[in-house]
């Protein structure tokens, strides 16, 4: 490089604009990278374009201005991050399959309900049509019910399919309240919900969040199932899920139960893999949930409040959503 223009290390369009950038900085003093540092693309001698972290400093002396640039090759770091994300993805999927195994009988029960109703309505419709004269209007009503129940069964299966499918971590803007309602609906295959209704206290004005919906549902289901375990011997005890906007740019969700709470020695290990106090527990629910929330730029914490056990996570709100609605982020 000695004696040559530094732009040789940059891909286009920056290479040909580099001198212009420098000239603009010297004219306006407005720094875009100097003293800031950021991830940019660099060009290898063999032409490969690859990511680097570039920091540029400036020194002024009697001899004039000098710039010092430090480039760090990020290829390995980014590959390791990608690999970690893939591992998390796979682990989360295995854990969802585990959930399915645990609730298989509940799932079968939930699908069986509309199917049984279908059989009854079909039988009724047949008898109504065999009457003399045929009770056409009543039979028509029965057929409407059949269509409704078939649709309900289809929706249940669709929800399950989405949840258990392996996915590549697609993130999209989503309405968190909708994700919460879906998770609660999915969790209905846990028959314990019959004794412990889930009360929803959802804020109306939530900004959207950019999430992998299936993974956030998974977090909610893990927390709900733990809450159900906690109130198992309090018949009728309600669980609560709260959503609210927090500060300007975050959304918080809380899953609250009135169970016995968590002793300090247990609390210290909540997020350790394979830590469980349950006879048939796996101890992966909370660590997986925590890593999902963290990968979404949020945090999952546990607290006691007014005698209740609270698991709370935050997610960053999608700023584009605010801009669309004309609010300043
Ligand atoms: P598992 O449910 O398989 O034990 P988790 O990682 O989900 O695994 O939970 C780890 C431990 O945290 C549980 O065994 C339990 O002791 C404790 N725990 C989690 N949620 C609650 C809760 N809502 N109330 C009381 N204890 C809880």
Tab-separated table of N, CA, C and O in Angstrom, residues 223 255 257 260-264 266-271 286 290 299-305 308-313:
chain	number	residue	atom	x	y	z
A	223	UNK	N	-43.481	-19.745	29.594
A	223	UNK	CA	-43.787	-19.017	30.828
A	223	UNK	C	-45.160	-19.419	31.368
A	223	UNK	O	-45.338	-19.577	32.571
A	255	UNK	N	-45.894	-12.238	32.511
A	255	UNK	CA	-46.726	-13.418	32.782
A	255	UNK	C	-46.715	-13.587	34.293
A	255	UNK	O	-45.654	-13.717	34.907
A	257	UNK	N	-48.270	-15.138	38.005
A	257	UNK	CA	-49.048	-16.175	38.686
A	257	UNK	C	-49.033	-15.933	40.195
A	257	UNK	O	-48.193	-15.215	40.711
A	260	UNK	N	-46.508	-20.226	44.676
A	260	UNK	CA	-45.712	-20.059	45.901
A	260	UNK	C	-44.495	-19.158	45.736
A	260	UNK	O	-43.850	-18.821	46.727
A	261	UNK	N	-44.165	-18.748	44.533
A	261	UNK	CA	-42.992	-17.896	44.345
A	261	UNK	C	-41.729	-18.716	44.205
A	261	UNK	O	-41.773	-19.947	44.195
A	262	UNK	N	-40.609	-18.016	44.105
A	262	UNK	CA	-39.356	-18.704	43.819
A	262	UNK	C	-38.338	-18.379	44.906
A	262	UNK	O	-37.951	-17.226	45.071
A	263	UNK	N	-37.919	-19.385	45.703
A	263	UNK	CA	-36.924	-19.135	46.743
A	263	UNK	C	-35.616	-18.643	46.131
A	263	UNK	O	-35.328	-18.951	44.968
A	264	UNK	N	-34.847	-17.905	46.956
A	264	UNK	CA	-33.653	-17.252	46.415
A	264	UNK	C	-32.637	-18.234	45.813
A	264	UNK	O	-32.059	-17.962	44.765
A	266	UNK	N	-33.204	-20.958	44.359
A	266	UNK	CA	-33.691	-21.400	43.046
A	266	UNK	C	-33.558	-20.256	42.043
A	266	UNK	O	-33.081	-20.434	40.922
A	267	UNK	N	-33.929	-19.039	42.489
A	267	UNK	CA	-33.900	-17.879	41.600
A	267	UNK	C	-32.513	-17.676	40.995
A	267	UNK	O	-32.379	-17.264	39.841
A	268	UNK	N	-31.468	-18.001	41.768
A	268	UNK	CA	-30.105	-17.777	41.290
A	268	UNK	C	-29.775	-18.657	40.079
A	268	UNK	O	-28.848	-18.364	39.337
A	269	UNK	N	-30.528	-19.746	39.900
A	269	UNK	CA	-30.182	-20.692	38.825
A	269	UNK	C	-31.246	-20.811	37.751
A	269	UNK	O	-31.155	-21.680	36.888
A	270	UNK	N	-32.278	-19.945	37.826
A	270	UNK	CA	-33.420	-20.060	36.911
A	270	UNK	C	-33.022	-20.240	35.461
A	270	UNK	O	-33.623	-21.012	34.729
A	271	UNK	N	-31.999	-19.487	35.048
A	271	UNK	CA	-31.669	-19.475	33.620
A	271	UNK	C	-30.518	-20.418	33.274
A	271	UNK	O	-29.994	-20.378	32.172
A	286	UNK	N	-36.704	-21.943	30.556
A	286	UNK	CA	-36.258	-20.571	30.805
A	286	UNK	C	-34.975	-20.208	30.051
A	286	UNK	O	-34.906	-19.137	29.460
A	290	UNK	N	-34.911	-17.194	27.503
A	290	UNK	CA	-34.015	-16.055	27.728
A	290	UNK	C	-33.176	-15.785	26.482
A	290	UNK	O	-32.990	-14.643	26.074
A	299	UNK	N	-34.778	-8.363	27.114
A	299	UNK	CA	-34.322	-9.050	28.320
A	299	UNK	C	-35.484	-9.776	28.980
A	299	UNK	O	-36.610	-9.302	28.943
A	300	UNK	N	-35.183	-10.928	29.585
A	300	UNK	CA	-36.198	-11.669	30.339
A	300	UNK	C	-35.733	-11.706	31.778
A	300	UNK	O	-34.617	-12.124	32.055
A	301	UNK	N	-36.570	-11.227	32.697
A	301	UNK	CA	-36.184	-11.239	34.114
A	301	UNK	C	-37.347	-11.773	34.949
A	301	UNK	O	-38.483	-11.825	34.505
A	302	UNK	N	-36.996	-12.135	36.185
A	302	UNK	CA	-38.013	-12.628	37.103
A	302	UNK	C	-38.089	-11.655	38.275
A	302	UNK	O	-37.079	-11.123	38.713
A	303	UNK	N	-39.278	-11.369	38.774
A	303	UNK	CA	-39.397	-10.555	39.987
A	303	UNK	C	-40.608	-10.983	40.802
A	303	UNK	O	-41.523	-11.635	40.280
A	304	UNK	N	-40.598	-10.623	42.092
A	304	UNK	CA	-41.779	-10.829	42.934
A	304	UNK	C	-42.437	-9.481	43.110
A	304	UNK	O	-41.762	-8.496	43.368
A	305	UNK	N	-43.755	-9.429	42.952
A	305	UNK	CA	-44.421	-8.142	43.123
A	305	UNK	C	-45.778	-8.389	43.765
A	305	UNK	O	-46.563	-9.184	43.266
A	308	UNK	N	-46.998	-11.784	44.057
A	308	UNK	CA	-47.156	-12.551	42.821
A	308	UNK	C	-45.782	-12.847	42.214
A	308	UNK	O	-44.829	-12.118	42.422
A	309	UNK	N	-45.737	-13.923	41.436
A	309	UNK	CA	-44.516	-14.246	40.697
A	309	UNK	C	-44.662	-13.659	39.293
A	309	UNK	O	-45.639	-13.933	38.610
A	310	UNK	N	-43.683	-12.853	38.908
A	310	UNK	CA	-43.768	-12.164	37.621
A	310	UNK	C	-42.569	-12.540	36.749
A	310	UNK	O	-41.430	-12.451	37.203
A	311	UNK	N	-42.844	-13.007	35.534
A	311	UNK	CA	-41.766	-13.144	34.547
A	311	UNK	C	-42.034	-12.081	33.503
A	311	UNK	O	-43.143	-11.987	32.966
A	312	UNK	N	-41.007	-11.293	33.228
A	312	UNK	CA	-41.250	-10.119	32.431
A	312	UNK	C	-40.195	-10.022	31.341
A	312	UNK	O	-39.014	-10.235	31.598
A	313	UNK	N	-40.630	-9.775	30.120
A	313	UNK	CA	-39.621	-9.519	29.098
A	313	UNK	C	-39.965	-8.269	28.306
A	313	UNK	O	-41.125	-7.865	28.223
